[in-house]
């Protein structure tokens, strides 16, 4: 086992410590009141070794600062520790100074340098490699490095403790052999998820198959209801009977068609006779119709002219109304102008305007004469404008009255024209009413002869109509038979479709059975994966807890659904560190975690016990390791004591 101890500590301008120099023995007690720099010593050791602080963060803020918290420029920070590894002494040192530009001004950037036995290491990586030679894992000296991690991070750290890999677990438990290839290539979690996804997909497929079976069975049931118990043989027999009746019907239709053609020949020419009679009646009515058309045309023409005259009369009446309003308006305006002229003529010059409104003195004579002239000129100008407007208004009244007379004369003339047109229309309508609607030629011999021939032909047509009715009856009967045949064909189609449905249902049930078997196989594999996971978790928990004395790690938790959830929670006396564990037990758990990692890596290193005032003296562990105890006291100054050299 490699034995590592800290032998000395030297700090310059590091945090609260201007200059600190101390030897470190087997058991070191660092004490003092709050703000005396106890935690700074701990941070300095962590800083030199490159570990993180109790919050899992990199060590920063090492430079000394003033009372306002502002870093002091120009100070070089030095943190140095002596270390003994199996009796061989080395010193580790980190120096930090501020960089300057060419003008000698601080740039705000720090320059870190790393030394081993006062020999500068070119890179931090080279320095860290030297530290890792005696400190295989940072958890060996600081449990916070481990405890600040999440579940996955903690489990990854502890996974190195496991002595059971996949092959060894399966070798010891042959029932897991079917999983060997899969669990070596994939995580158990991913494999379980894949199984659940497959089960879900295949269950969905099976449900779809079940639904389709139900649909097919319902279709078959509906088909059977439509068939009403008929078999395919019954339907074929019924179809044959209907087809025979259709053939018989079509033969009868053919016989009737031959009779119908004979009757058609006998009645041929009736339309020509009727056309001839119609032509005689047309010629007899041509002159009468011509006269009626001439009179109707005259009436239409006169009515068109009368409508135009009526429109002109309406326009005359509107124009007269507007003209009368204009005369009334212009007359009223003329009267207003005459009254305004009288008022303007009556205006007298205001003598008060000859006095200045500001000083109250009369204007000079020339100013008075100017104001009087302005008044007279303005009055004359206003009268001139009023007189001109009055003359224009008077002329407008005269012109509009003349226009009104003209419009009334036009209205009178147009009214007379309309009266004359209406009289002419009445005369033409009387002439039209005296003409007959048509000329009667029924008493002519040639007409009588034609009507006799037509009557004889129509008697023959009655026979044709009877044959036509019989043929129509046969056609209706044939259509009914064809409809029956269509229904029978539909039934036959349903019977044949039921055969297809039975075949499909048979295939679907085979699919259902196959999917059920596949789901059962996957569920079996999922159950085996759960058992493997439980076994692996139990073995991991056993392997991990072998290395700890006070702390017991719980690596998995069983959920209500039977699944295992990965956890990594340290327990002390049944209480979780992450839960309600008290402060003293937490501190002792942290020491035990450091010691557990040291046991695994076969190294014996210094352990830092901070806030030890929270622990009863008798509970502070007695260990072969170097123990650095940090405790709060009432002493105003920092004290470092070596109880055992």
XYZ file of C-alpha atoms in Angstrom:
645
model
C 0.000 0.000 0.000
C 1.332 3.416 -0.967
C 1.521 5.793 2.020
C 1.086 9.528 1.366
C 1.282 12.339 3.948
C 1.519 16.138 3.843
C 4.608 17.376 5.698
C 4.483 21.171 5.374
C 2.405 24.061 4.044
C 3.588 27.453 2.795
C 1.246 30.247 1.580
C 2.004 33.751 0.324
C -0.776 36.294 -0.402
C -3.254 33.416 -0.622
C -6.754 34.445 0.435
C -6.630 35.721 4.014
C -3.032 34.647 4.556
C -0.286 37.164 3.881
C 2.335 34.616 4.821
C 1.676 31.228 6.395
C 4.307 28.610 7.159
C 3.584 25.377 9.066
C 4.782 21.839 9.526
C 2.110 19.136 9.251
C 2.245 16.095 11.540
C 0.322 12.817 11.840
C -2.703 14.544 13.338
C -3.186 18.216 12.579
C -5.799 20.458 14.224
C -6.564 23.741 12.465
C -8.723 25.931 14.699
C -9.910 29.481 15.203
C -12.971 31.688 15.079
C -14.922 32.436 11.958
C -13.035 34.399 9.273
C -9.585 33.433 10.630
C -8.703 31.479 7.462
C -9.391 27.845 8.411
C -11.252 27.087 5.187
C -8.560 28.972 3.260
C -6.009 26.349 4.387
C -8.297 23.583 3.205
C -8.872 25.380 -0.126
C -5.116 25.861 -0.509
C -4.502 22.088 -0.193
C -7.320 21.406 -2.686
C -5.940 24.111 -4.999
C -2.412 22.646 -4.970
C -3.684 19.117 -5.668
C -6.178 20.293 -8.326
C -9.332 18.998 -6.597
C -12.659 20.850 -6.544
C -14.240 22.630 -3.581
C -17.155 21.414 -1.440
C -19.571 22.718 -4.110
C -17.897 20.705 -6.827
C -16.386 23.830 -8.451
C -12.842 24.779 -9.403
C -10.897 26.716 -6.728
C -10.944 30.438 -7.642
C -10.699 33.763 -5.792
C -7.303 32.966 -4.278
C -5.877 36.478 -4.593
C -5.930 38.731 -1.527
C -8.434 41.607 -1.645
C -9.190 44.813 0.259
C -12.124 45.454 2.610
C -14.352 46.176 -0.404
C -13.640 42.794 -1.981
C -11.417 44.255 -4.754
C -8.354 42.157 -5.628
C -5.064 43.815 -4.780
C -2.852 44.266 -7.839
C 0.815 43.378 -7.908
C 0.728 40.465 -5.457
C 2.162 37.112 -6.458
C 0.227 34.226 -4.921
C 2.193 31.184 -3.815
C 0.723 27.890 -2.544
C 3.272 25.179 -1.647
C 2.915 21.859 0.140
C 5.497 19.264 1.200
C 4.448 15.686 0.545
C 5.895 12.316 1.567
C 5.210 9.313 -0.645
C 6.473 6.110 0.958
C 9.111 8.209 2.750
C 10.247 10.122 -0.347
C 9.882 13.888 0.013
C 8.638 16.241 -2.725
C 7.288 19.768 -2.779
C 4.384 20.862 -4.973
C 3.911 24.541 -5.711
C 1.542 26.712 -7.726
C 2.494 30.336 -8.368
C 0.065 32.919 -9.775
C 1.024 36.428 -10.806
C -0.690 39.140 -12.845
C 0.436 39.828 -16.379
C 1.378 43.327 -17.570
C 1.407 44.933 -21.005
C 4.313 46.826 -22.537
C 3.257 49.980 -20.722
C 3.556 48.212 -17.397
C -0.208 48.112 -16.844
C -1.978 45.064 -15.413
C -4.002 43.290 -18.107
C -6.360 41.438 -15.740
C -5.016 38.049 -16.836
C -3.322 35.600 -14.457
C -0.224 33.620 -15.280
C -0.188 30.238 -13.510
C 3.047 28.304 -13.069
C 3.467 24.790 -11.690
C 6.539 23.466 -9.826
C 7.674 20.104 -8.447
C 10.733 20.434 -6.177
C 11.116 24.017 -7.499
C 11.388 22.658 -11.037
C 8.832 24.324 -13.247
C 6.548 22.049 -15.220
C 5.939 23.283 -18.749
C 2.205 22.497 -18.715
C -0.577 21.892 -16.230
C -1.020 18.456 -17.790
C 2.535 17.489 -16.821
C 1.920 18.743 -13.279
C -1.393 16.825 -13.007
C 0.298 13.648 -14.245
C 2.795 13.882 -11.385
C -0.035 14.384 -8.859
C -1.953 11.406 -10.250
C 1.094 9.261 -9.466
C 0.225 9.351 -5.755
C -3.413 10.555 -5.990
C -5.186 8.048 -8.321
C -8.584 9.650 -7.766
C -9.487 13.037 -6.264
C -12.180 11.336 -4.157
C -9.358 9.822 -2.102
C -8.821 13.213 -0.476
C -12.150 15.010 -1.004
C -15.538 13.262 -0.948
C -17.187 16.423 -2.283
C -15.676 15.586 -5.664
C -17.887 12.504 -5.566
C -20.981 13.712 -3.676
C -21.620 16.707 -5.961
C -22.142 14.389 -8.928
C -25.538 13.186 -10.082
C -26.621 9.540 -9.918
C -24.961 8.631 -13.225
C -21.715 10.350 -12.195
C -21.603 8.599 -8.820
C -22.335 5.190 -10.364
C -19.600 5.737 -12.930
C -17.113 6.466 -10.129
C -18.167 3.363 -8.172
C -18.322 1.120 -11.229
C -14.544 0.523 -10.876
C -15.313 -1.343 -7.611
C -17.332 -4.002 -9.395
C -15.643 -7.394 -9.804
C -18.456 -8.767 -11.935
C -18.560 -7.991 -15.631
C -21.230 -9.271 -18.026
C -19.432 -12.498 -18.865
C -18.726 -13.410 -15.234
C -22.354 -12.788 -14.207
C -23.651 -14.987 -17.045
C -21.006 -17.654 -16.378
C -22.194 -17.858 -12.771
C -25.879 -17.700 -13.782
C -26.415 -19.828 -16.939
C -30.080 -18.842 -17.168
C -28.879 -15.501 -18.578
C -26.949 -17.127 -21.457
C -29.530 -16.032 -24.110
C -28.691 -12.420 -23.196
C -24.893 -12.625 -23.465
C -24.470 -11.154 -26.949
C -27.142 -8.498 -26.477
C -26.077 -7.145 -23.065
C -22.458 -6.932 -24.214
C -23.486 -4.774 -27.176
C -26.226 -2.708 -25.498
C -27.224 -1.394 -22.106
C -29.933 -3.291 -20.226
C -32.012 -0.109 -20.130
C -31.904 0.214 -23.923
C -32.696 -3.485 -24.344
C -35.709 -3.226 -22.024
C -36.928 -0.170 -23.892
C -36.519 -2.009 -27.187
C -38.539 -4.953 -25.780
C -41.293 -2.639 -24.547
C -41.377 -0.858 -27.905
C -41.661 -4.202 -29.702
C -44.402 -5.393 -27.332
C -46.266 -2.133 -27.823
C -45.963 -2.317 -31.618
C -46.942 -5.989 -31.835
C -49.811 -5.499 -29.373
C -51.034 -2.691 -31.590
C -50.744 -4.984 -34.627
C -52.615 -7.738 -32.774
C -55.381 -5.333 -31.775
C -55.665 -4.241 -35.414
C -55.999 -7.905 -36.422
C -58.690 -8.463 -33.770
C -60.586 -5.401 -34.992
C -60.405 -6.635 -38.590
C -61.677 -10.078 -37.522
C -64.651 -8.426 -35.812
C -65.346 -6.322 -38.915
C -65.171 -9.382 -41.180
C -67.453 -11.395 -38.876
C -69.930 -8.512 -38.819
C -69.813 -8.302 -42.639
C -70.514 -12.031 -42.855
C -73.392 -11.717 -40.382
C -74.926 -8.887 -42.441
C -74.483 -10.940 -45.633
C -76.229 -13.931 -44.019
C -79.123 -11.715 -42.944
C -79.455 -10.472 -46.528
C -79.347 -14.072 -47.861
C -82.040 -15.112 -45.362
C -80.741 -18.675 -45.094
C -80.344 -19.268 -48.857
C -77.445 -21.410 -50.013
C -75.402 -20.788 -53.144
C -77.186 -23.772 -54.779
C -80.616 -22.227 -54.045
C -79.530 -18.917 -55.542
C -78.137 -20.564 -58.704
C -81.453 -22.389 -59.194
C -83.459 -19.155 -58.790
C -81.139 -17.402 -61.230
C -81.746 -20.102 -63.882
C -85.528 -19.739 -63.574
C -85.404 -15.961 -64.041
C -83.056 -16.188 -67.036
C -85.507 -18.640 -68.723
C -88.391 -16.201 -68.181
C -86.353 -13.375 -69.705
C -85.663 -15.443 -72.848
C -89.393 -16.252 -73.177
C -90.329 -12.563 -72.746
C -87.893 -11.417 -75.423
C -89.356 -13.989 -77.885
C -92.843 -12.549 -77.313
C -91.547 -9.028 -77.834
C -90.105 -10.069 -81.186
C -93.508 -11.452 -82.339
C -95.311 -8.254 -81.292
C -92.742 -6.160 -83.152
C -93.532 -8.012 -86.392
C -97.293 -7.349 -85.929
C -96.549 -3.724 -85.141
C -94.602 -3.280 -88.392
C -97.611 -4.590 -90.401
C -99.997 -2.144 -88.720
C -97.525 0.679 -89.310
C -97.604 -0.020 -93.024
C -101.415 0.174 -93.006
C -101.464 3.479 -91.136
C -98.621 4.933 -93.181
C -99.570 8.301 -94.795
C -101.843 9.684 -92.062
C -99.382 12.450 -91.320
C -99.234 13.463 -95.001
C -103.042 13.752 -95.035
C -103.031 15.864 -91.924
C -100.289 18.074 -93.410
C -102.407 18.495 -96.563
C -105.501 19.514 -94.529
C -103.387 21.921 -92.492
C -102.019 23.438 -95.721
C -105.557 24.100 -97.045
C -106.512 25.798 -93.771
C -103.269 27.832 -93.852
C -103.856 29.114 -97.389
C -107.479 30.038 -96.561
C -106.291 32.103 -93.571
C -103.297 33.790 -95.237
C -105.209 36.983 -96.378
C -107.041 37.272 -93.070
C -103.792 36.870 -91.177
C -102.065 39.460 -93.439
C -104.727 42.067 -92.645
C -104.529 41.303 -88.938
C -100.726 41.657 -89.006
C -100.944 45.034 -90.820
C -103.349 46.438 -88.228
C -101.315 44.961 -85.341
C -98.155 46.572 -86.773
C -99.902 49.972 -86.983
C -101.135 49.660 -83.406
C -97.618 48.743 -82.185
C -96.087 51.681 -84.098
C -98.631 54.198 -82.741
C -98.166 52.869 -79.184
C -94.392 53.265 -79.536
C -94.809 56.918 -80.665
C -97.340 57.557 -77.891
C -94.888 56.205 -75.294
C -92.192 58.583 -76.581
C -94.610 61.539 -76.382
C -95.552 60.564 -72.812
C -91.871 60.636 -71.845
C -91.503 64.126 -73.423
C -94.608 65.346 -71.529
C -93.160 64.077 -68.210
C -89.911 65.908 -68.997
C -91.918 69.101 -69.846
C -93.683 68.940 -66.509
C -90.378 68.505 -64.633
C -88.769 71.407 -66.548
C -91.784 73.668 -65.817
C -91.556 72.847 -62.093
C -87.826 73.661 -62.031
C -88.354 76.885 -64.032
C -91.076 78.080 -61.635
C -88.734 77.454 -58.688
C -85.924 79.381 -60.420
C -88.297 82.354 -61.068
C -89.343 82.304 -57.413
C -85.715 82.140 -56.219
C -84.473 84.920 -58.587
C -87.424 87.173 -57.657
C -86.715 86.746 -53.944
C -82.979 87.402 -54.540
C -83.857 90.611 -56.541
C -85.966 91.882 -53.669
C -83.115 91.223 -51.206
C -80.682 93.209 -53.434
C -83.093 96.161 -53.666
C -83.449 96.210 -49.876
C -79.660 95.975 -49.468
C -79.234 98.931 -51.882
C -81.580 101.066 -49.778
C -79.700 100.130 -46.596
C -76.320 100.949 -48.165
C -77.566 104.333 -49.425
C -78.770 105.163 -45.914
C -75.356 104.579 -44.278
C -73.823 107.876 -42.921
C -70.218 108.642 -42.121
C -69.308 107.956 -38.448
C -67.776 111.103 -36.989
C -66.353 109.085 -34.113
C -63.944 107.405 -36.555
C -62.086 110.738 -36.751
C -60.860 110.250 -33.177
C -57.866 107.956 -32.440
C -59.131 104.973 -30.423
C -55.836 104.748 -28.486
C -55.011 108.323 -27.454
C -58.513 109.865 -27.706
C -57.296 112.840 -29.869
C -58.828 113.842 -33.201
C -56.882 113.057 -36.335
C -55.339 115.857 -38.342
C -57.423 117.483 -41.093
C -55.722 115.684 -43.940
C -56.224 112.370 -42.111
C -59.895 113.256 -41.555
C -60.359 114.072 -45.243
C -58.670 110.779 -46.181
C -61.009 108.758 -43.937
C -64.076 110.545 -45.383
C -62.905 109.860 -48.958
C -62.279 106.226 -48.112
C -65.808 105.965 -46.679
C -67.427 107.525 -49.747
C -65.352 105.433 -52.141
C -66.201 102.222 -50.267
C -69.920 103.135 -50.213
C -69.893 103.936 -53.936
C -68.104 100.702 -54.699
C -70.605 98.631 -52.652
C -73.564 100.374 -54.371
C -72.017 99.684 -57.769
C -71.674 95.954 -57.010
C -75.231 95.766 -55.602
C -76.642 97.605 -58.625
C -74.820 95.267 -61.040
C -76.096 92.179 -59.183
C -79.616 93.704 -59.138
C -79.565 94.249 -62.902
C -78.309 90.712 -63.509
C -81.005 89.249 -61.250
C -83.746 91.233 -62.976
C -82.606 89.998 -66.402
C -82.496 86.421 -65.090
C -86.129 86.700 -63.892
C -87.247 88.007 -67.288
C -85.387 85.263 -69.177
C -86.670 82.497 -66.907
C -90.310 83.724 -67.252
C -89.939 83.646 -71.041
C -88.519 80.113 -70.794
C -91.483 79.103 -68.601
C -93.953 80.340 -71.251
C -92.092 78.355 -73.909
C -92.165 75.166 -71.798
C -95.909 75.488 -71.124
C -96.570 75.903 -74.874
C -94.539 72.768 -75.594
C -96.511 70.853 -72.944
C -99.799 71.917 -74.528
C -98.665 70.833 -78.021
C -97.373 67.475 -76.791
C -100.579 66.781 -74.849
C -102.615 67.377 -78.010
C -100.331 64.995 -79.980
C -100.778 62.280 -77.337
C -104.557 62.673 -77.423
C -104.533 62.290 -81.213
C -102.331 59.164 -81.088
C -104.553 57.477 -78.473
C -107.597 58.146 -80.693
C -105.881 56.525 -83.698
C -104.885 53.483 -81.599
C -108.529 53.057 -80.519
C -109.674 53.108 -84.185
C -107.096 50.449 -85.213
C -108.035 48.199 -82.286
C -111.694 48.409 -83.364
C -110.734 47.373 -86.938
C -108.736 44.421 -85.550
C -111.623 43.207 -83.415
C -113.920 43.158 -86.478
C -111.629 40.649 -88.312
C -112.181 36.886 -87.536
C -109.450 34.859 -85.772
C -109.545 32.208 -88.527
C -111.512 31.296 -91.754
C -113.827 28.247 -91.556
C -113.404 25.939 -94.603
C -115.087 22.853 -93.178
C -117.957 23.008 -95.724
C -115.623 22.594 -98.739
C -115.801 19.172 -100.517
C -112.055 18.683 -100.767
C -111.763 19.326 -97.049
C -114.549 16.844 -96.221
C -112.820 14.159 -98.325
C -109.507 14.657 -96.532
C -111.119 14.432 -93.087
C -112.845 11.163 -94.098
C -109.504 9.629 -95.146
C -107.882 10.764 -91.910
C -110.675 9.215 -89.796
C -110.222 5.860 -91.528
C -106.478 5.932 -90.916
C -106.987 6.786 -87.248
C -109.194 3.717 -86.770
C -106.314 1.581 -88.046
C -103.976 3.367 -85.610
C -106.058 2.226 -82.635
C -105.069 -1.330 -83.500
C -101.451 -0.182 -83.587
C -101.832 1.368 -80.143
C -103.109 -1.929 -78.728
C -100.047 -3.754 -80.080
C -97.840 -0.994 -78.681
C -99.428 -1.383 -75.233
C -98.809 -5.140 -75.294
C -95.193 -4.584 -76.299
C -94.789 -1.991 -73.524
C -96.224 -4.481 -71.003
C -93.739 -7.098 -72.154
C -90.889 -4.580 -71.870
C -91.998 -3.619 -68.344
C -92.182 -7.297 -67.427
C -88.683 -7.866 -68.882
C -87.304 -4.944 -66.857
C -88.859 -6.385 -63.702
C -87.308 -9.785 -64.464
C -83.937 -8.123 -65.082
C -84.258 -6.339 -61.721
C -84.968 -9.688 -60.063
C -81.945 -11.162 -61.846
C -79.768 -8.311 -60.539
C -80.964 -8.999 -56.986
C -80.198 -12.700 -57.395
C -76.733 -11.851 -58.757
C -76.170 -9.604 -55.711
C -77.138 -12.484 -53.407
C -74.836 -14.777 -55.337
C -72.057 -12.201 -54.919
C -72.723 -12.101 -51.161
C -72.574 -15.900 -50.921
C -69.261 -15.948 -52.796
C -67.984 -13.036 -50.685
C -68.718 -15.019 -47.508
C -66.330 -17.695 -48.745
C -63.611 -15.028 -49.182
C -64.411 -13.625 -45.707
C -64.026 -17.100 -44.134
C -60.629 -17.472 -45.791
C -59.552 -14.003 -44.594
C -60.741 -14.657 -41.014
C -58.768 -17.907 -41.001
C -55.601 -16.036 -42.091
C -56.200 -13.287 -39.512
C -56.590 -15.759 -36.653
C -53.279 -17.356 -37.642
C -51.692 -13.865 -37.538
C -53.275 -13.249 -34.137
C -51.825 -16.475 -32.742
C -48.407 -15.727 -34.229
C -48.368 -12.163 -32.790
C -49.468 -13.482 -29.376
C -46.581 -15.967 -29.408
C -44.101 -13.259 -30.464
C -45.359 -10.973 -27.665
C -45.001 -13.819 -25.149
C -41.419 -14.469 -26.347
C -40.512 -10.779 -26.016
C -42.141 -10.561 -22.570
C -40.069 -13.583 -21.556
C -36.903 -11.844 -22.756
C -37.961 -8.632 -20.935
C -38.489 -10.587 -17.716
C -35.063 -12.192 -18.127
C -33.513 -8.742 -18.656
C -35.154 -7.524 -15.440
C -33.761 -10.524 -13.546
C -30.309 -9.897 -15.041
C -30.530 -6.222 -14.124
C -31.523 -7.098 -10.545
C -28.682 -9.599 -10.231
C -26.166 -7.147 -11.657
C -27.401 -4.385 -9.311
C -27.201 -6.685 -6.279
C -23.651 -7.774 -7.170
C -22.577 -4.180 -7.803
C -24.019 -3.092 -4.457
C -22.184 -5.951 -2.684
C -18.884 -5.186 -4.466
C -19.123 -1.476 -3.652
C -20.067 -1.840 0.016
C -17.085 -4.160 0.714
C -14.860 -1.083 0.594
C -16.752 1.020 3.144
C -17.249 0.672 6.897
C -19.665 3.397 8.014
C -21.360 4.107 4.695
C -23.551 1.642 2.848
C -24.469 2.452 -0.738
C -27.895 1.664 -2.180
C -27.367 1.202 -5.914
C -30.909 0.450 -7.013
C -34.504 0.970 -5.926
C -37.466 -1.235 -6.716
C -40.430 0.693 -8.117
C -44.120 -0.125 -7.642
C -44.318 -1.606 -11.155
C -41.520 -4.040 -10.291
C -38.898 -2.188 -12.339
C -35.494 -1.228 -10.919
C -34.431 2.396 -10.853
C -30.723 3.230 -10.834
C -29.746 5.265 -7.772
C -26.497 5.841 -5.910
C -27.283 7.042 -2.436
C -24.941 6.620 0.560
C -26.722 5.636 3.810
C -25.534 5.877 7.399
C -27.543 3.851 9.911
C -30.438 3.618 7.453
C -30.604 7.374 6.756
C -29.683 8.738 3.327
C -26.842 11.230 3.035
C -28.980 13.054 0.425
C -31.949 13.089 2.806
C -32.195 13.857 6.518
C -28.744 12.736 7.682
C -27.409 15.023 10.440
C -24.279 17.158 9.989
C -21.911 15.041 12.098
C -22.862 11.807 10.331
C -22.492 13.534 6.990
C -18.936 14.586 7.874
C -18.052 11.080 9.066
C -19.649 9.640 5.901
C -17.433 11.890 3.795
C -14.333 10.607 5.659
C -15.479 7.004 5.140
C -15.992 7.618 1.410
C -12.437 8.973 1.121
C -11.083 5.976 3.015
C -13.142 3.571 0.895
C -11.647 4.916 -2.317
C -8.170 4.789 -0.738
C -8.702 1.120 0.171
C -9.716 0.328 -3.381
C -6.717 2.104 -4.887
C -4.441 0.645 -2.166
C -3.235 4.031 -0.988
C -3.144 5.614 2.477
C -3.545 9.374 2.257
C -4.322 12.390 4.365
C -7.999 12.971 5.175
C -9.432 16.422 5.849
C -12.251 16.580 8.425
C -13.868 20.034 8.196
C -16.434 21.490 10.660
C -15.323 18.902 13.215
C -16.892 20.971 16.010
C -20.168 19.375 14.883
C -18.813 15.946 15.905
C -18.393 14.688 19.428
C -14.709 14.217 20.224
C -15.084 10.487 20.869
C -16.692 10.007 17.396
C -13.741 11.452 15.509
C -12.306 8.348 13.802
C -8.972 6.917 14.878
C -7.299 5.980 11.606
C -3.726 5.189 10.545
C -3.953 7.944 7.947
C -2.804 11.483 8.450
C -5.903 13.344 9.740
C -6.305 17.086 9.289
C -9.069 18.292 11.598
C -10.610 21.738 11.017
C -12.748 23.069 13.863
C -14.316 26.358 14.860
C -13.258 27.782 18.251
C -13.397 31.161 19.963
C -9.699 31.852 19.386
C -9.293 35.149 17.480
C -6.275 33.871 15.565
C -5.723 30.842 13.366
C -3.887 28.029 15.122
C -2.300 24.968 13.524
C -1.327 22.232 16.036
C 0.415 18.928 15.390
C -0.834 16.522 18.039
C 1.252 13.615 16.795
C 4.582 14.118 15.040
